[in-house]
Short mmCIF file of C-alpha atoms in Angstrom, two decimals:
data_model
loop_
_atom_site.label_atom_id
_atom_site.label_comp_id
_atom_site.label_asym_id
_atom_site.label_seq_id
_atom_site.Cartn_x
_atom_site.Cartn_y
_atom_site.Cartn_z
CA MET A 1 7.15 -28.72 -28.91
CA SER A 2 10.75 -29.20 -27.84
CA ALA A 3 11.72 -31.54 -25.04
CA ILE A 4 12.69 -28.60 -22.81
CA ASN A 5 9.39 -26.82 -23.33
CA THR A 6 7.42 -30.02 -22.72
CA ARG A 7 9.26 -30.67 -19.49
CA PHE A 8 8.30 -27.28 -18.07
CA VAL A 9 4.78 -27.01 -19.46
CA ARG A 10 3.46 -30.48 -18.63
CA PRO A 11 3.78 -30.20 -14.82
CA LEU A 12 1.81 -26.94 -14.95
CA TRP A 13 -0.92 -28.19 -17.26
CA SER A 14 -0.91 -31.95 -16.62
CA GLY A 15 -4.15 -33.31 -15.23
CA ARG A 16 -6.01 -30.00 -15.55
CA SER A 17 -8.81 -29.03 -17.87
CA ALA A 18 -8.68 -25.53 -19.34
CA GLY A 19 -11.48 -24.45 -16.97
CA ASN A 20 -9.70 -25.73 -13.87
CA PHE A 21 -6.43 -24.12 -14.96
CA ILE A 22 -8.09 -20.72 -15.46
CA ARG A 23 -9.94 -21.04 -12.16
CA GLU A 24 -6.78 -21.87 -10.23
CA TYR A 25 -4.67 -19.10 -11.75
CA PHE A 26 -7.50 -16.63 -12.42
CA VAL A 27 -6.22 -13.93 -10.04
CA TYR A 28 -2.73 -13.89 -11.56
CA ILE A 29 -4.03 -13.97 -15.13
CA ALA A 30 -6.41 -11.11 -14.31
CA LEU A 31 -3.61 -9.11 -12.64
CA VAL A 32 -1.37 -9.36 -15.71
CA ALA A 33 -4.29 -8.56 -18.02
CA LEU A 34 -5.12 -5.42 -16.03
CA VAL A 35 -1.53 -4.20 -16.15
CA VAL A 36 -1.43 -4.68 -19.92
CA PHE A 37 -4.84 -3.08 -20.49
CA PHE A 38 -4.28 0.03 -18.34
CA SER A 39 -0.73 0.44 -19.70
CA ILE A 40 -2.24 0.77 -23.17
CA ALA A 41 -5.19 2.90 -21.99
CA SER A 42 -3.10 5.39 -19.98
CA PRO A 43 0.56 6.32 -20.52
CA VAL A 44 0.82 7.39 -16.87
CA PHE A 45 -0.12 3.97 -15.47
CA LEU A 46 3.34 2.36 -15.77
CA SER A 47 5.19 5.23 -14.08
CA ALA A 48 7.06 4.58 -10.82
CA GLN A 49 5.07 7.34 -9.11
CA ASN A 50 1.77 5.75 -10.07
CA PHE A 51 2.86 2.32 -8.83
CA ALA A 52 3.85 3.97 -5.54
CA ASN A 53 0.37 5.49 -5.39
CA VAL A 54 -1.20 2.09 -6.03
CA GLY A 55 0.91 0.63 -3.22
CA ARG A 56 -0.30 3.31 -0.79
CA GLN A 57 -3.90 3.01 -1.91
CA THR A 58 -4.00 -0.78 -1.61
CA ALA A 59 -2.07 -1.05 1.67
CA ILE A 60 -5.15 -0.80 3.90
CA VAL A 61 -7.15 -3.36 1.93
CA SER A 62 -4.13 -5.68 1.62
CA ILE A 63 -3.36 -5.67 5.35
CA ILE A 64 -6.98 -6.26 6.39
CA ALA A 65 -7.31 -8.92 3.67
CA VAL A 66 -4.56 -10.92 5.40
CA GLY A 67 -6.73 -11.16 8.53
CA VAL A 68 -9.97 -11.75 6.67
CA THR A 69 -8.27 -14.62 4.83
CA PHE A 70 -7.93 -16.41 8.19
CA VAL A 71 -11.61 -15.78 8.92
CA ILE A 72 -12.93 -16.93 5.56
CA VAL A 73 -10.67 -20.00 5.44
CA ASN A 74 -12.43 -20.84 8.73
CA ALA A 75 -15.73 -20.67 6.76
CA GLN A 76 -16.71 -17.45 8.57
CA ILE A 77 -17.16 -13.83 7.44
CA ASP A 78 -16.44 -10.39 8.93
CA LEU A 79 -18.62 -7.50 7.77
CA SER A 80 -17.59 -5.15 10.57
CA VAL A 81 -14.07 -4.28 9.41
CA GLY A 82 -15.02 -0.93 7.86
CA SER A 83 -16.76 0.38 10.98
CA VAL A 84 -14.11 -0.99 13.35
CA PHE A 85 -11.51 0.66 11.10
CA ALA A 86 -13.18 4.04 11.67
CA LEU A 87 -13.48 3.48 15.43
CA CYS A 88 -9.83 2.42 15.78
CA GLY A 89 -8.75 5.55 13.94
CA MET A 90 -10.86 7.77 16.18
CA VAL A 91 -9.50 6.15 19.35
CA SER A 92 -5.89 6.56 18.21
CA GLY A 93 -6.60 10.16 17.16
CA LEU A 94 -8.05 11.03 20.57
CA ALA A 95 -5.15 9.33 22.35
CA LEU A 96 -2.62 11.26 20.28
CA GLN A 97 -4.51 14.49 20.88
CA TYR A 98 -4.37 14.16 24.65
CA ILE A 99 -0.87 12.68 24.89
CA SER A 100 0.74 13.99 21.74
CA ASN A 101 4.29 13.20 22.84
CA PHE A 102 3.60 9.48 23.32
CA TRP A 103 2.68 8.18 19.88
CA LEU A 104 3.13 4.54 20.87
CA LEU A 105 0.17 4.64 23.24
CA GLY A 106 -2.06 5.96 20.47
CA ALA A 107 -0.91 3.15 18.18
CA LEU A 108 -1.47 0.49 20.83
CA ALA A 109 -4.93 1.91 21.58
CA ALA A 110 -6.03 1.46 17.97
CA VAL A 111 -4.75 -2.12 17.78
CA ALA A 112 -6.29 -2.94 21.18
CA VAL A 113 -9.73 -1.72 20.10
CA GLY A 114 -9.49 -3.83 16.96
CA VAL A 115 -8.47 -6.89 18.97
CA ILE A 116 -11.36 -6.38 21.42
CA PHE A 117 -13.93 -6.18 18.64
CA GLY A 118 -12.38 -9.21 16.93
CA PHE A 119 -12.57 -11.15 20.17
CA ILE A 120 -16.24 -10.18 20.66
CA ASN A 121 -17.07 -11.18 17.08
CA GLY A 122 -15.43 -14.57 17.51
CA LEU A 123 -16.83 -15.19 20.99
CA LEU A 124 -20.43 -14.43 20.01
CA THR A 125 -20.09 -16.57 16.90
CA VAL A 126 -18.83 -19.70 18.64
CA LYS A 127 -20.49 -19.43 22.06
CA LEU A 128 -23.97 -18.30 21.03
CA GLY A 129 -24.02 -20.23 17.77
CA VAL A 130 -25.00 -17.08 15.89
CA PRO A 131 -23.76 -17.01 12.28
CA SER A 132 -20.78 -14.69 11.89
CA PHE A 133 -22.62 -12.90 9.09
CA LEU A 134 -25.24 -11.68 11.57
CA VAL A 135 -22.81 -11.06 14.44
CA THR A 136 -20.47 -8.89 12.38
CA LEU A 137 -23.38 -7.15 10.66
CA GLY A 138 -24.59 -6.09 14.10
CA MET A 139 -21.10 -5.05 15.20
CA LEU A 140 -20.82 -2.98 12.02
CA GLY A 141 -23.56 -0.72 13.39
CA VAL A 142 -22.21 -0.76 16.95
CA ALA A 143 -18.67 0.26 16.00
CA ARG A 144 -19.84 2.97 13.60
CA GLY A 145 -22.19 4.41 16.21
CA ILE A 146 -19.46 4.55 18.85
CA ALA A 147 -17.08 6.21 16.38
CA LEU A 148 -19.66 8.92 15.70
CA ILE A 149 -20.59 9.44 19.34
CA ILE A 150 -17.15 9.75 20.96
CA THR A 151 -16.30 12.94 19.01
CA ASP A 152 -19.81 14.12 18.15
CA THR A 153 -19.18 13.23 14.45
CA ARG A 154 -16.20 15.65 14.24
CA PRO A 155 -12.78 14.68 12.86
CA VAL A 156 -9.71 14.66 15.12
CA LEU A 157 -6.60 16.41 13.85
CA ILE A 158 -3.22 14.79 14.55
CA ALA A 159 0.10 16.62 14.90
CA ASN A 160 2.79 14.09 15.77
CA ARG A 161 5.89 13.86 13.58
CA PRO A 162 7.17 10.48 14.86
CA PHE A 163 3.71 9.01 14.24
CA PHE A 164 3.73 10.33 10.67
CA SER A 165 7.20 8.89 10.09
CA ILE A 166 6.15 5.40 11.17
CA PHE A 167 2.59 5.24 9.81
CA GLY A 168 2.25 8.21 7.48
CA ASP A 169 3.60 9.36 4.14
CA SER A 170 7.32 8.76 4.75
CA ASN A 171 9.56 6.49 2.66
CA ILE A 172 12.26 3.89 3.30
CA LEU A 173 14.81 3.75 0.45
CA GLY A 174 12.19 5.36 -1.77
CA ILE A 175 9.50 2.82 -0.83
CA PRO A 176 6.34 4.24 0.81
CA ILE A 177 6.10 3.20 4.47
CA ALA A 178 2.60 1.83 3.81
CA VAL A 179 4.07 -0.60 1.27
CA VAL A 180 6.74 -1.66 3.78
CA TRP A 181 4.04 -2.40 6.36
CA THR A 182 2.12 -4.39 3.74
CA VAL A 183 5.14 -6.55 2.90
CA VAL A 184 5.83 -7.24 6.58
CA ILE A 185 2.23 -8.21 7.36
CA VAL A 186 1.87 -10.37 4.24
CA ALA A 187 5.12 -12.19 5.10
CA LEU A 188 3.92 -12.83 8.67
CA GLY A 189 0.54 -13.95 7.34
CA VAL A 190 2.17 -16.46 4.99
CA ILE A 191 4.27 -17.88 7.83
CA ILE A 192 1.37 -18.16 10.27
CA LEU A 193 -1.26 -19.51 7.87
CA HIS A 194 0.89 -21.76 5.70
CA LYS A 195 3.87 -22.71 7.87
CA SER A 196 2.54 -23.04 11.44
CA VAL A 197 0.45 -25.49 13.43
CA PHE A 198 -2.18 -22.80 13.93
CA GLY A 199 -2.48 -22.43 10.15
CA LEU A 200 -3.10 -26.17 9.81
CA ARG A 201 -5.85 -25.87 12.43
CA VAL A 202 -7.43 -23.00 10.50
CA PHE A 203 -7.60 -25.07 7.31
CA ALA A 204 -8.87 -28.11 9.22
CA THR A 205 -11.58 -26.07 10.95
CA GLY A 206 -12.78 -24.52 7.71
CA GLY A 207 -12.54 -27.69 5.65
CA ASN A 208 -14.25 -30.13 8.01
CA PRO A 209 -14.90 -28.83 11.56
CA GLN A 210 -16.28 -32.13 12.83
CA ALA A 211 -13.22 -34.08 11.67
CA ALA A 212 -10.99 -31.33 13.09
CA ARG A 213 -12.62 -31.70 16.51
CA PHE A 214 -12.14 -35.48 16.41
CA THR A 215 -8.41 -34.97 15.81
CA GLY A 216 -8.11 -32.69 18.85
CA VAL A 217 -8.37 -29.26 17.23
CA ASN A 218 -10.09 -26.67 19.41
CA THR A 219 -12.19 -25.22 16.58
CA GLN A 220 -13.80 -22.55 18.76
CA ARG A 221 -10.45 -21.17 19.86
CA THR A 222 -9.21 -21.26 16.27
CA ILE A 223 -12.17 -19.23 15.05
CA ILE A 224 -11.86 -16.69 17.87
CA LEU A 225 -8.14 -16.22 17.25
CA SER A 226 -8.79 -15.70 13.54
CA PHE A 227 -11.22 -12.88 14.34
CA VAL A 228 -8.71 -11.43 16.82
CA ILE A 229 -5.98 -11.41 14.14
CA THR A 230 -8.35 -9.60 11.80
CA GLY A 231 -9.25 -7.03 14.44
CA GLY A 232 -5.60 -6.32 15.24
CA LEU A 233 -4.80 -5.80 11.56
CA VAL A 234 -7.82 -3.51 11.18
CA GLY A 235 -6.38 -1.43 14.02
CA LEU A 236 -2.96 -1.34 12.35
CA SER A 237 -4.43 -0.32 8.99
CA SER A 238 -6.35 2.52 10.66
CA LEU A 239 -3.01 3.92 11.82
CA LEU A 240 -1.78 4.03 8.23
CA PHE A 241 -4.87 6.00 7.19
CA THR A 242 -4.66 8.51 10.05
CA GLY A 243 -0.91 8.86 9.50
CA ILE A 244 -1.33 9.71 5.82
CA ALA A 245 -4.39 11.93 6.33
CA HIS A 246 -3.00 13.59 9.50
CA ALA A 247 -6.47 13.21 10.93
CA ALA A 248 -9.00 10.63 12.12
CA ARG A 249 -12.57 10.74 10.83
CA PRO A 250 -15.62 8.75 11.99
CA ASP A 251 -17.12 8.50 8.49
CA VAL A 252 -14.27 6.61 6.83
CA GLY A 253 -14.27 2.91 5.95
CA VAL A 254 -17.81 2.85 4.53
CA GLY A 255 -17.82 -0.04 2.06
CA LEU A 256 -14.28 -1.08 3.04
CA GLU A 257 -15.54 -4.58 3.85
CA LEU A 258 -16.74 -4.84 0.23
CA ASP A 259 -13.25 -4.17 -1.11
CA VAL A 260 -11.62 -6.53 1.38
CA ILE A 261 -13.99 -9.43 0.76
CA ALA A 262 -13.74 -8.87 -2.99
CA ALA A 263 -9.94 -8.99 -2.78
CA VAL A 264 -9.93 -12.17 -0.69
CA ILE A 265 -12.43 -14.01 -2.89
CA LEU A 266 -10.69 -12.82 -6.05
CA GLY A 267 -7.51 -14.27 -4.57
CA GLY A 268 -9.00 -17.75 -4.58
CA VAL A 269 -10.08 -18.03 -0.95
CA SER A 270 -13.21 -20.18 -0.88
CA LEU A 271 -16.29 -18.74 0.82
CA PHE A 272 -17.05 -22.32 1.87
CA GLY A 273 -13.84 -22.52 3.90
CA GLY A 274 -10.79 -24.78 3.88
CA ARG A 275 -9.03 -23.25 0.89
CA GLY A 276 -7.05 -20.08 0.19
CA THR A 277 -3.67 -18.36 0.28
CA ILE A 278 -2.33 -15.08 1.65
CA ILE A 279 -0.47 -14.35 -1.60
CA GLY A 280 -3.69 -14.89 -3.53
CA ALA A 281 -5.50 -12.41 -1.27
CA LEU A 282 -2.69 -9.89 -1.87
CA ALA A 283 -3.03 -10.38 -5.62
CA GLY A 284 -6.78 -9.84 -5.30
CA SER A 285 -6.15 -6.62 -3.40
CA LEU A 286 -3.76 -5.43 -6.10
CA ILE A 287 -6.42 -6.15 -8.72
CA ILE A 288 -8.93 -3.99 -6.82
CA GLY A 289 -6.34 -1.24 -6.36
CA MET A 290 -5.14 -1.27 -9.94
CA MET A 291 -8.69 -1.33 -11.22
CA ASN A 292 -9.64 1.70 -9.11
CA ASN A 293 -6.45 3.52 -10.10
CA GLY A 294 -6.73 2.69 -13.79
CA LEU A 295 -10.39 3.62 -14.04
CA VAL A 296 -9.67 6.97 -12.39
CA LEU A 297 -6.84 7.63 -14.85
CA MET A 298 -9.28 6.82 -17.66
CA GLY A 299 -11.84 9.25 -16.20
CA VAL A 300 -14.49 6.60 -15.47
CA ASP A 301 -17.26 7.81 -13.16
CA SER A 302 -17.17 6.51 -9.56
CA SER A 303 -20.68 5.06 -9.84
CA VAL A 304 -19.59 2.99 -12.83
CA GLN A 305 -16.59 1.82 -10.82
CA GLN A 306 -18.96 0.48 -8.16
CA ILE A 307 -20.93 -1.44 -10.79
CA ILE A 308 -17.75 -2.99 -12.19
CA LYS A 309 -16.57 -3.90 -8.69
CA GLY A 310 -19.89 -5.60 -7.91
CA LEU A 311 -19.77 -7.62 -11.12
CA ILE A 312 -16.22 -8.73 -10.32
CA ILE A 313 -17.34 -9.99 -6.91
CA ILE A 314 -20.11 -12.04 -8.52
CA ALA A 315 -17.67 -13.51 -11.03
CA ALA A 316 -15.16 -14.27 -8.26
CA VAL A 317 -17.73 -16.04 -6.08
CA SER A 318 -18.81 -18.19 -9.02
CA LEU A 319 -15.19 -19.16 -9.64
CA SER A 320 -14.67 -19.98 -5.95
CA LYS A 321 -17.24 -22.79 -5.99
CA LYS A 322 -15.79 -26.21 -5.51
#
C-alpha cells in the first residue's frame, strides 16, 4: 500500500476490529448496497423521477425520526407517533375546512396538537414514573380514538392552494417541497442535538441520568422537551401528508411508529440511550424508503415487505447493543 493510501486508510480503520467497523458504519454500507442492488434489479430505480418519489415518500418518516432520535437518545421510546400523526392531520383538515382562507391557523393547529401530546407523554413519564413504552402505548389508543370520533371516521377534504404550495406537491427549483422541509428539519436537528447545550443534556440524560443530575442537568425537563420536539415534528409531518393527499384521514399512520423506530435504530441510535446521530437516523429512513420503493418496483408482495422490515429491525437492534 502506498504512503498516501496508508495515511488515509489508517485513521479510518486504526484501532477497530472488522466487527466494530461494520457496526459503526453499517447504515451507510447498507445504504450504498441497496442503491447498487436495486439499480441492477430495476432500470427505473436510478431515474431522477424515482429519486424524487423516494424523497417524498421518506419525508414523513425522516422528519419524525429527527424527533424520535431525541427521545431514544434519552433512553425513552414513543409508540404514539402514528396515531398522533392521524389526529394532527384531522385537526388541521377541520381547521382548514372551517376557515379555508387562513391556512396558517390550520398548520399551527396541527403542530399545537402534536406538541400537547408530546408534553403529556413526557410529563406522565417523568412525573408518574411510568415507563414511556406504556405511556405512549396508551396514548396511541387515545389519539387514534379521538381522530376517529371528531369526524365520525370520515375523511376531511382540503381545498386551499396556498396550503398545497407550502406543504403539498409543489417544487422549489425542481426539488419536491417535502424534500426541502426534510433538509431544513434535519439541519435544525443536527444543530440542536449535536451543537447546543440542550443536545449535551440529552446525551447526558440518556447515557447516565444519575451522573447528569449530579452535574446540574434537569433530566425531567430534558425528557419532556424531547417528547415535545417529537410531537411538534409529528404535527409538521401530518401537514405534508394532508397537503399531498389534499385530504385528512383518521386511519392513516397505522404502523408509522414501526418505520420511524426502525429508521432511528438502523441509523445507529442506541435503544439503551446516550448514543446516536441525526444524520444516521436520516440514513436509516432512506434505507427504509429505498427498500420499500425498490421492492415495489420489483413487484414484491406487501406482506413480504413487512417480513423483511421486521427482520431488519431485529438485525438493527442486535447491532445497536453496546
